[in-house]
Short mmCIF file of C-alpha atoms in Angstrom, two decimals:
data_model
loop_
_atom_site.label_atom_id
_atom_site.label_comp_id
_atom_site.label_asym_id
_atom_site.label_seq_id
_atom_site.Cartn_x
_atom_site.Cartn_y
_atom_site.Cartn_z
CA MET A 131 -21.98 172.83 -181.51
CA SER A 132 -19.34 171.34 -180.33
CA SER A 133 -17.90 171.35 -184.27
CA LEU A 134 -16.86 174.72 -183.45
CA ILE A 135 -14.73 174.03 -180.76
CA PRO A 136 -10.79 173.88 -181.52
CA ARG A 137 -8.48 170.84 -182.02
CA PRO A 138 -6.48 170.60 -177.90
CA SER A 139 -4.37 173.50 -178.17
CA SER A 140 -1.45 174.00 -175.82
CA VAL A 141 -1.35 176.06 -172.67
CA VAL A 142 2.08 175.82 -170.95
CA ILE A 143 1.32 176.66 -167.63
CA LEU A 144 -1.17 175.65 -165.03
CA LEU A 145 -4.31 176.77 -166.07
CA VAL A 146 -6.57 176.58 -168.81
CA ALA A 147 -8.78 179.26 -170.23
CA LEU A 148 -12.29 177.92 -171.87
CA VAL A 149 -13.73 178.29 -174.64
CA THR A 150 -17.46 178.99 -175.98
CA GLY A 151 -22.59 179.45 -178.21
CA CYS A 152 -32.29 181.73 -176.46
CA SER A 153 -34.49 183.99 -177.72
CA SER A 154 -36.75 185.01 -180.44
CA ILE A 155 -35.44 184.91 -184.08
CA PRO A 156 -34.29 188.33 -185.44
CA THR A 157 -35.99 189.26 -188.57
CA PRO A 158 -34.31 187.88 -191.44
CA ALA A 159 -31.57 190.56 -193.02
CA GLY A 160 -31.74 192.40 -196.44
CA PRO A 161 -29.71 191.62 -199.22
CA MET A 162 -25.70 191.25 -198.63
CA ALA A 163 -24.22 194.59 -199.59
CA THR A 164 -21.21 194.81 -201.35
CA PRO A 165 -18.44 194.08 -198.59
CA THR A 166 -16.19 197.52 -197.41
CA ARG A 167 -12.74 197.15 -196.06
CA LEU A 168 -13.08 196.69 -192.16
CA SER A 169 -13.29 199.91 -190.18
CA THR A 170 -10.65 200.54 -187.45
CA PRO A 171 -11.81 199.17 -184.39
CA THR A 172 -13.12 200.67 -181.32
CA PHE A 173 -12.51 199.17 -178.51
CA VAL A 174 -15.18 199.24 -175.67
CA ALA A 175 -14.22 199.20 -172.04
CA MET A 176 -15.56 195.97 -169.77
CA GLY A 177 -14.16 197.16 -166.46
CA PRO A 178 -10.22 198.26 -165.32
CA THR A 179 -7.97 195.40 -166.15
CA PRO A 180 -4.56 196.07 -164.69
CA LYS A 181 -3.66 194.75 -161.28
CA PRO A 182 -7.30 195.05 -159.93
CA GLU A 183 -8.05 194.91 -156.06
CA THR A 184 -11.17 192.45 -155.15
CA PRO A 185 -12.09 193.54 -151.62
CA GLY A 186 -12.09 191.03 -149.47
CA ILE A 187 -8.73 189.75 -149.85
CA GLU A 188 -6.34 189.60 -147.19
CA PRO A 189 -2.42 190.14 -148.68
CA GLY A 190 -1.37 186.97 -149.88
CA GLN A 191 -4.36 185.31 -149.23
CA ALA A 192 -3.82 182.07 -151.83
CA ILE A 193 -7.34 181.71 -153.92
CA THR A 194 -8.49 178.69 -156.25
CA LEU A 195 -11.01 179.39 -159.31
CA THR A 196 -12.66 176.27 -160.13
CA LEU A 197 -13.24 176.08 -163.87
CA TRP A 198 -15.20 173.92 -166.17
CA THR A 199 -13.89 173.28 -169.91
CA THR A 200 -13.79 170.59 -172.15
CA GLU A 201 -11.12 167.99 -173.75
CA GLY A 202 -10.58 170.88 -177.00
CA LEU A 203 -9.77 173.32 -174.42
CA ALA A 204 -7.55 172.34 -172.06
CA PRO A 205 -4.22 172.28 -171.37
CA ASP A 206 -1.35 170.94 -172.17
CA GLY A 207 -1.22 169.39 -168.64
CA GLU A 208 -4.65 167.78 -169.15
CA THR A 209 -4.53 166.11 -172.81
CA CYS A 210 -1.17 167.20 -173.94
CA PRO A 211 1.66 165.73 -171.84
CA ALA A 212 4.88 166.61 -171.92
CA PRO A 213 6.76 166.70 -174.79
CA CYS A 214 4.06 168.83 -176.23
CA GLU A 215 4.91 171.06 -179.00
CA GLY A 216 2.01 173.14 -178.43
CA THR A 217 -0.34 174.86 -181.16
CA PRO A 218 -0.65 179.28 -181.59
CA ALA A 219 -3.70 179.05 -180.35
CA GLY A 220 -2.23 177.66 -176.89
CA GLN A 221 0.52 180.01 -177.34
CA VAL A 222 -1.57 182.85 -177.34
CA LEU A 223 -3.39 181.55 -174.65
CA SER A 224 -0.65 180.75 -172.34
CA GLN A 225 0.51 184.72 -172.65
CA GLN A 226 -2.86 185.87 -171.94
CA LEU A 227 -3.20 183.54 -168.92
CA ALA A 228 -0.08 184.40 -167.50
CA ALA A 229 -0.94 188.25 -167.88
CA PHE A 230 -3.78 187.83 -165.61
CA LEU A 231 -1.60 185.70 -162.73
CA ALA A 232 0.55 188.49 -163.03
CA ASP A 233 -1.44 191.07 -161.84
CA HIS A 234 -3.41 188.05 -159.55
CA PRO A 235 0.00 186.47 -157.59
CA ASN A 236 -2.46 184.84 -155.24
CA VAL A 237 -4.66 182.83 -157.54
CA HIS A 238 -4.53 179.50 -158.74
CA ILE A 239 -7.40 178.29 -161.53
CA GLN A 240 -8.52 174.16 -161.18
CA THR A 241 -9.33 173.35 -164.15
CA LEU A 242 -12.03 170.12 -164.28
CA LEU A 243 -12.89 168.79 -168.06
CA LYS A 244 -16.38 167.75 -169.11
CA LYS A 245 -17.92 166.67 -172.17
CA PRO A 246 -19.53 169.63 -175.00
CA GLY A 247 -22.55 168.13 -174.28
CA GLY A 248 -24.84 165.04 -173.73
CA THR A 249 -24.92 162.99 -170.55
CA GLY A 250 -21.57 163.94 -168.60
CA GLY A 251 -21.74 166.91 -170.18
CA LEU A 252 -20.83 170.64 -169.30
CA PHE A 253 -24.89 171.48 -169.01
CA ASP A 254 -25.89 167.55 -167.64
CA PHE A 255 -23.08 168.31 -164.62
CA LEU A 256 -23.93 171.71 -164.19
CA GLN A 257 -27.68 170.67 -163.51
CA THR A 258 -26.88 168.00 -161.70
CA ALA A 259 -24.60 169.42 -159.68
CA SER A 260 -26.70 172.64 -158.64
CA ALA A 261 -29.02 169.77 -157.56
CA VAL A 262 -27.33 167.35 -155.09
CA ALA A 263 -23.85 169.08 -154.66
CA PRO A 264 -24.01 172.26 -154.84
CA ALA A 265 -20.40 173.15 -153.24
CA THR A 266 -18.71 171.55 -156.37
CA LEU A 267 -19.84 173.75 -159.15
CA PRO A 268 -17.23 176.01 -160.30
CA ASP A 269 -16.94 179.65 -160.70
CA LEU A 270 -16.64 180.07 -163.97
CA MET A 271 -17.61 177.94 -167.30
CA ILE A 272 -18.01 177.59 -170.66
CA LEU A 273 -21.63 176.73 -172.23
CA ASP A 274 -23.07 175.98 -175.45
CA ALA A 275 -25.51 178.81 -175.69
CA ALA A 276 -28.50 176.60 -176.39
CA ASP A 277 -28.63 175.67 -172.77
CA LEU A 278 -28.33 178.92 -171.48
CA PRO A 279 -32.45 178.48 -170.76
CA LYS A 280 -32.09 175.71 -169.08
CA ALA A 281 -29.30 176.65 -167.58
CA ALA A 282 -30.88 180.27 -165.76
CA GLN A 283 -34.29 178.10 -165.21
CA ALA A 284 -31.85 175.93 -163.27
CA GLY A 285 -30.80 178.29 -161.58
CA PRO A 286 -26.98 178.42 -160.50
CA ILE A 287 -25.62 181.42 -162.96
CA GLN A 288 -25.46 184.75 -162.53
CA PRO A 289 -26.55 187.54 -164.95
CA LEU A 290 -23.74 189.79 -166.51
CA ASP A 291 -25.33 193.04 -167.84
CA ASP A 292 -23.56 194.81 -164.61
CA VAL A 293 -20.43 192.77 -165.67
CA VAL A 294 -20.08 193.43 -168.98
CA GLY A 295 -21.63 196.30 -168.83
CA ALA A 296 -21.37 198.69 -172.36
CA ALA A 297 -19.05 195.48 -173.81
CA ALA A 298 -22.95 194.09 -174.91
CA ALA A 299 -23.04 196.43 -177.41
CA ASP A 300 -20.19 194.96 -178.74
CA LEU A 301 -21.80 191.70 -179.69
CA PHE A 302 -22.67 190.55 -182.86
CA PRO A 303 -26.66 191.18 -182.24
CA PHE A 304 -26.86 187.19 -183.23
CA ALA A 305 -24.95 186.28 -180.45
CA ARG A 306 -25.93 188.84 -178.02
CA ALA A 307 -29.70 187.57 -178.53
CA LEU A 308 -28.36 183.61 -178.35
CA ALA A 309 -27.06 184.96 -174.83
CA THR A 310 -29.97 186.65 -173.60
CA VAL A 311 -32.80 184.47 -171.08
CA ASN A 312 -36.06 186.83 -170.26
CA GLY A 313 -34.17 189.94 -170.97
CA ARG A 314 -30.69 189.84 -169.20
CA LEU A 315 -28.07 188.39 -170.55
CA MET A 316 -26.85 185.28 -168.55
CA GLY A 317 -23.65 184.40 -170.99
CA MET A 318 -21.11 186.38 -172.58
CA PRO A 319 -20.31 184.94 -175.98
CA TYR A 320 -17.19 184.00 -177.04
CA ILE A 321 -16.81 182.54 -179.93
CA VAL A 322 -19.81 181.60 -182.69
CA SER A 323 -20.24 179.72 -186.04
CA VAL A 324 -22.24 180.49 -189.12
CA GLU A 325 -22.26 178.61 -192.64
CA HIS A 326 -21.66 180.60 -195.82
CA VAL A 327 -20.84 178.89 -199.31
CA ALA A 328 -17.25 178.21 -200.67
CA TYR A 329 -17.17 178.40 -204.79
CA ASP A 330 -14.38 177.26 -207.02
CA PRO A 331 -14.00 181.05 -208.24
CA THR A 332 -12.25 179.34 -211.66
CA ARG A 333 -15.31 178.10 -212.74
CA LEU A 334 -18.07 180.75 -211.13
CA GLU A 335 -17.40 184.25 -211.25
CA ALA A 336 -19.14 184.84 -208.11
CA ALA A 337 -21.36 183.38 -205.78
CA PRO A 338 -24.99 183.10 -206.41
CA LEU A 339 -27.09 184.51 -204.55
CA THR A 340 -30.59 183.37 -205.14
CA TRP A 341 -31.42 179.85 -205.93
CA THR A 342 -32.43 181.12 -209.46
CA GLU A 343 -28.53 182.20 -209.96
CA VAL A 344 -27.91 178.79 -209.08
CA ILE A 345 -29.38 177.09 -211.70
CA SER A 346 -28.70 179.00 -213.96
CA ALA A 347 -25.02 178.87 -213.42
CA GLY A 348 -25.60 175.10 -214.06
CA VAL A 349 -23.40 173.66 -211.48
CA ARG A 350 -23.65 170.94 -208.85
CA PHE A 351 -24.05 172.41 -205.42
CA ALA A 352 -23.34 170.79 -202.21
CA PHE A 353 -26.03 171.30 -199.37
CA PRO A 354 -26.94 169.51 -196.13
CA ALA A 355 -30.53 167.41 -196.98
CA GLY A 356 -30.18 164.32 -195.63
CA GLU A 357 -31.23 162.60 -192.41
CA SER A 358 -29.46 164.34 -189.47
CA ALA A 359 -29.90 166.41 -186.74
CA HIS A 360 -28.71 169.25 -189.22
CA ALA A 361 -31.03 171.00 -190.87
CA ASP A 362 -30.04 175.35 -190.51
CA THR A 363 -29.47 175.67 -194.68
CA LEU A 364 -32.73 174.44 -195.02
CA ILE A 365 -33.88 176.71 -192.45
CA SER A 366 -32.10 179.47 -193.68
CA LEU A 367 -33.91 179.53 -197.27
CA TYR A 368 -37.36 179.21 -195.76
CA LEU A 369 -36.24 182.04 -193.87
CA SER A 370 -35.54 183.87 -196.63
CA ILE A 371 -38.74 184.13 -198.49
CA GLY A 372 -40.36 185.28 -195.32
CA GLY A 373 -41.58 181.72 -193.49
CA THR A 374 -41.99 182.50 -189.34
CA LEU A 375 -40.56 179.08 -187.20
CA THR A 376 -43.25 179.93 -184.71
CA ASP A 377 -47.00 181.04 -184.39
CA ALA A 378 -48.45 183.79 -182.44
CA SER A 379 -48.62 181.43 -179.45
CA GLY A 380 -44.52 181.00 -179.51
CA ALA A 381 -45.31 177.43 -180.62
CA PRO A 382 -43.17 176.06 -183.54
CA HIS A 383 -44.70 175.72 -187.14
CA LEU A 384 -44.31 176.08 -190.82
CA GLU A 385 -46.32 178.05 -193.33
CA VAL A 386 -48.03 176.51 -195.97
CA ALA A 387 -47.02 179.28 -198.82
CA PRO A 388 -43.21 180.07 -198.19
CA LEU A 389 -42.40 176.03 -197.86
CA ILE A 390 -44.12 175.46 -201.14
CA GLU A 391 -42.35 178.37 -203.00
CA MET A 392 -38.86 177.17 -201.09
CA LEU A 393 -39.76 173.41 -202.52
CA ARG A 394 -40.45 174.64 -206.19
CA SER A 395 -37.15 175.59 -206.03
CA LEU A 396 -35.36 172.59 -205.59
CA GLU A 397 -37.67 171.06 -207.65
CA THR A 398 -36.24 173.09 -210.05
CA ALA A 399 -32.77 172.47 -208.82
CA ARG A 400 -33.57 168.56 -209.20
CA GLN A 401 -34.65 169.31 -212.21
CA ALA A 402 -31.54 170.48 -213.60
CA GLY A 403 -29.07 167.94 -212.27
CA ILE A 404 -27.86 171.06 -209.67
CA THR A 405 -28.94 169.22 -206.43
CA THR A 406 -27.44 165.45 -207.29
CA ASN A 407 -26.73 163.03 -203.93
CA ALA A 408 -28.55 166.51 -201.75
CA THR A 409 -30.17 163.45 -199.95
CA GLN A 410 -27.13 162.00 -199.06
CA VAL A 411 -25.32 165.24 -197.99
CA LYS A 412 -25.84 165.33 -194.06
CA SER A 413 -23.60 167.67 -192.42
CA ALA A 414 -21.06 170.77 -193.78
CA GLU A 415 -18.46 168.15 -193.02
CA ASP A 416 -20.01 166.42 -195.97
CA THR A 417 -20.59 169.52 -198.37
CA TRP A 418 -16.70 170.62 -198.14
CA ALA A 419 -15.64 167.13 -198.71
CA ALA A 420 -17.84 167.16 -201.77
CA PHE A 421 -16.08 170.14 -202.42
CA ARG A 422 -12.42 169.01 -201.71
CA SER A 423 -13.38 166.70 -204.29
CA GLY A 424 -14.48 168.79 -207.53
CA THR A 425 -18.11 170.42 -206.51
CA PRO A 426 -17.65 173.74 -207.17
CA LEU A 427 -20.15 174.74 -205.04
CA ALA A 428 -20.88 174.10 -201.61
CA VAL A 429 -22.05 174.92 -197.84
CA VAL A 430 -19.54 174.80 -195.56
CA SER A 431 -19.22 176.06 -192.19
CA ALA A 432 -16.68 180.01 -191.78
CA GLU A 433 -14.29 177.22 -189.18
CA ARG A 434 -13.87 174.95 -191.51
CA TYR A 435 -13.17 177.62 -194.06
CA LEU A 436 -10.86 179.81 -192.46
CA ALA A 437 -8.54 176.13 -191.11
CA ASP A 438 -8.55 174.77 -194.81
CA ARG A 439 -8.92 177.33 -197.31
CA THR A 440 -4.89 178.44 -197.88
CA ALA A 441 -4.50 174.73 -198.67
CA LEU A 442 -7.05 174.82 -201.88
CA GLY A 443 -5.50 177.48 -203.59
CA ALA A 444 -8.73 178.42 -205.34
CA VAL A 445 -11.24 178.57 -203.59
CA ALA A 446 -13.84 182.02 -201.81
CA ALA A 447 -16.83 183.17 -200.41
CA GLY A 448 -20.14 184.16 -200.77
CA PRO A 449 -23.49 184.23 -198.38
CA LEU A 450 -26.01 181.22 -199.16
CA PRO A 451 -28.11 181.18 -201.60
CA GLY A 452 -32.29 182.52 -201.02
CA TRP A 453 -35.33 183.02 -202.45
CA LYS A 454 -35.04 186.67 -204.32
CA ALA A 455 -32.19 188.02 -202.22
CA PRO A 456 -29.35 186.32 -199.82
CA ALA A 457 -30.43 184.08 -196.80
CA PRO A 458 -29.61 184.88 -193.60
CA SER A 459 -27.29 182.38 -192.25
CA LEU A 460 -28.28 180.74 -188.63
CA GLY A 461 -25.95 181.36 -186.02
CA SER A 462 -24.74 179.34 -183.08
CA ALA A 463 -22.25 180.45 -180.37
CA TRP A 464 -20.58 179.30 -176.94
CA VAL A 465 -20.54 181.68 -173.94
CA TRP A 466 -19.03 182.08 -170.55
CA VAL A 467 -21.16 181.58 -167.60
CA LEU A 468 -20.75 183.21 -163.90
CA VAL A 469 -21.64 180.72 -161.13
CA THR A 470 -19.86 181.77 -158.27
CA ARG A 471 -21.89 184.26 -155.89
CA ASP A 472 -18.72 183.60 -153.05
CA PRO A 473 -18.16 187.25 -152.44
CA VAL A 474 -14.05 186.53 -152.97
CA ARG A 475 -14.15 184.34 -155.51
CA ALA A 476 -17.22 186.26 -157.78
CA PRO A 477 -15.49 189.41 -158.65
CA LEU A 478 -12.05 187.16 -159.61
CA ALA A 479 -14.14 185.09 -161.96
CA GLN A 480 -15.60 188.45 -163.51
CA GLN A 481 -12.16 189.41 -164.27
CA LEU A 482 -10.49 186.54 -165.77
CA LEU A 483 -14.03 186.31 -167.84
CA ARG A 484 -13.32 190.08 -169.19
CA HIS A 485 -9.96 189.76 -169.55
CA LEU A 486 -9.94 187.24 -171.68
CA THR A 487 -13.25 188.69 -173.60
CA ALA A 488 -11.33 191.78 -173.99
CA PRO A 489 -11.21 192.70 -177.93
CA GLU A 490 -7.79 192.69 -178.79
CA ASN A 491 -7.34 189.23 -176.07
CA LEU A 492 -10.28 187.70 -177.77
CA GLY A 493 -9.26 188.89 -181.36
CA HIS A 494 -6.12 187.62 -181.21
CA TRP A 495 -6.73 184.04 -179.59
CA SER A 496 -9.59 183.64 -182.04
CA HIS A 497 -7.78 184.25 -185.19
CA ALA A 498 -4.94 181.77 -183.97
CA ALA A 499 -7.50 179.32 -183.42
CA ALA A 500 -9.16 179.89 -186.68
CA VAL A 501 -12.56 180.88 -184.81
CA LEU A 502 -14.61 183.01 -185.07
CA PRO A 503 -14.71 185.60 -181.48
CA ALA A 504 -18.68 186.96 -180.87
CA ARG A 505 -16.93 190.85 -180.78
CA ARG A 506 -17.12 193.36 -183.69
CA SER A 507 -14.25 194.80 -182.07
CA ALA A 508 -11.95 191.24 -181.53
CA LEU A 509 -12.95 190.23 -185.26
CA ALA A 510 -11.72 194.16 -186.72
CA THR A 511 -8.16 193.03 -184.86
CA TRP A 512 -7.95 190.04 -187.21
CA GLU A 513 -7.35 192.65 -190.21
CA THR A 514 -3.75 194.23 -188.66
CA LEU A 515 -2.81 190.09 -187.78
CA SER A 516 -2.64 189.45 -191.59
CA GLU A 517 0.18 189.72 -193.54
CA ALA A 518 -2.05 191.45 -195.95
CA PRO A 519 -5.62 192.61 -196.90
CA ASP A 520 -8.02 190.08 -196.58
CA PRO A 521 -10.98 189.83 -198.16
CA TYR A 522 -13.05 187.45 -196.39
CA LEU A 523 -12.66 189.84 -193.26
CA PRO A 524 -15.47 192.36 -194.72
CA PHE A 525 -17.53 189.21 -195.89
CA LEU A 526 -17.15 187.73 -192.26
CA GLN A 527 -17.92 191.43 -190.79
CA GLU A 528 -21.51 191.82 -192.78
CA LEU A 529 -22.01 188.11 -192.10
CA LEU A 530 -22.51 188.09 -189.12
CA GLU A 531 -24.36 191.11 -188.49
CA LYS A 532 -27.17 189.65 -190.40
CA ALA A 533 -27.20 186.31 -189.11
CA VAL A 534 -29.91 185.74 -187.82
CA ALA A 535 -29.85 183.27 -183.87
CA ARG A 536 -30.11 179.53 -184.36
CA PRO A 537 -33.87 179.02 -183.11
CA PRO A 538 -34.62 177.45 -179.27
CA ALA A 539 -34.01 173.63 -178.92
CA ALA A 540 -37.56 173.15 -178.91
CA VAL A 541 -38.03 174.97 -182.01
CA TYR A 542 -35.52 173.59 -183.73
CA THR A 543 -36.24 170.02 -183.10
CA ALA A 544 -39.93 170.43 -183.75
CA ILE A 545 -39.35 171.80 -187.63
CA ALA A 546 -36.38 169.69 -189.00
CA PRO A 547 -37.68 166.40 -189.57
CA ALA A 548 -40.64 167.75 -191.43
CA LEU A 549 -38.76 169.86 -193.27
CA ARG A 550 -36.10 167.64 -194.19
CA GLN A 551 -38.85 164.91 -194.96
CA ALA A 552 -40.42 167.64 -197.10
CA VAL A 553 -36.99 168.29 -199.09
CA GLU A 554 -36.30 164.82 -199.45
CA ASP A 555 -39.31 163.55 -200.65
CA VAL A 556 -38.87 166.19 -203.32
CA LEU A 557 -35.70 165.93 -204.15
CA LEU A 558 -36.49 162.31 -204.49
CA GLY A 559 -39.20 162.90 -207.18
CA ARG A 560 -41.21 160.98 -204.51
CA ALA A 561 -43.81 164.63 -203.69
CA THR A 562 -44.64 167.57 -205.35
CA PRO A 563 -44.13 171.11 -203.69
CA GLU A 564 -47.50 171.09 -203.08
CA THR A 565 -48.10 167.88 -201.35
CA ALA A 566 -44.62 167.77 -199.51
CA ALA A 567 -45.31 171.34 -197.74
CA ALA A 568 -48.73 170.07 -196.64
CA ALA A 569 -47.30 166.93 -194.87
CA ALA A 570 -44.89 169.23 -193.11
CA VAL A 571 -47.04 171.19 -191.57
CA ARG A 572 -49.35 168.78 -190.07
CA ASN A 573 -46.03 166.51 -189.10
CA VAL A 574 -44.11 169.73 -187.00
CA ARG A 575 -44.72 168.23 -183.24
CA PRO A 576 -46.17 170.05 -180.70
#
């Protein structure tokens, strides 16, 4: 998930904003319809923003809010010492924070930097501090949505259902699912990430929607199939065939029949020369490099496509090819998490959360940062920020509506190695689809 965090951005005031990814996987969506123009956004209010009154604060009382963030989202003073030219995203964020300060002149925000994940990362510090030094906990922080179930179990974070209210309905469905734990919204999704394909329109009239169309097109297709922690593309294809990732008890599993169908498609692609070197491709970054080197069809992350598409010229986007229809993209997210219960600081932290995730603010910032916002109305603001109609926007809107939540970590890590091994064995000709599928089912980690 750290891959979707923007490069360090500039914020030229002594504040920082945090940027943001479990529940069961929704039923895979149906075929992608013909994209339509984005509708005019309907903004969903999340409570009054202008000059709110905070109960319990005396006039002139100085309040410090502590925020935990990560290096890619830090202000100039932390990672970009003067002189620093800054970035468009940093300038937008500075304006938004300045507006918040204007309404809260007695507030100071203290920023502490953490790694995105792992030992010494955001969740690791949250878990450790809540057990041994609760006084050091932040008021508000950014967190990978994959860590939300553990954070909720640890106890320090607060439900946000009443904080965000009707705005939760404005979230893309998969983002809301990722932020929901035991029926409660435990984080407010901020930015999201999905995969799709990029193709060369001078060599393909349209993106292939199924693997049959990929094979018929007769062009090389770069997709991640190598040994790594990444198996999103393979899981998406498996889901498009109707496969499930958990059994009736919720335990991780793979189904033989849909897995065989998936592997047969890949075997046919290998025999047609479509998947050359696929087992050496480990991530969407690798596939993007292959695309830039001349491969006409490749899986890419949306944020990479956003960042680099203008430099390439001939490039277009399409959904991931599936079995009989496009495969649903797996979505991940970063979320805002409210930690404090302090009667004075909590209302201010809630106001800051609502301010930064308001549709216009989130839309302007995410557009400048070239990352995807978690709210429909925030994405819709991009249309007003574009100099000309952009066909990528309605495509993104539909892609995000049909995306499914990335499986919980316990499920993902249980099935991904078995699935990758089966794909590798078939692509290298070491096993038949039937043999590889049977082995994968046996090899799912309990």
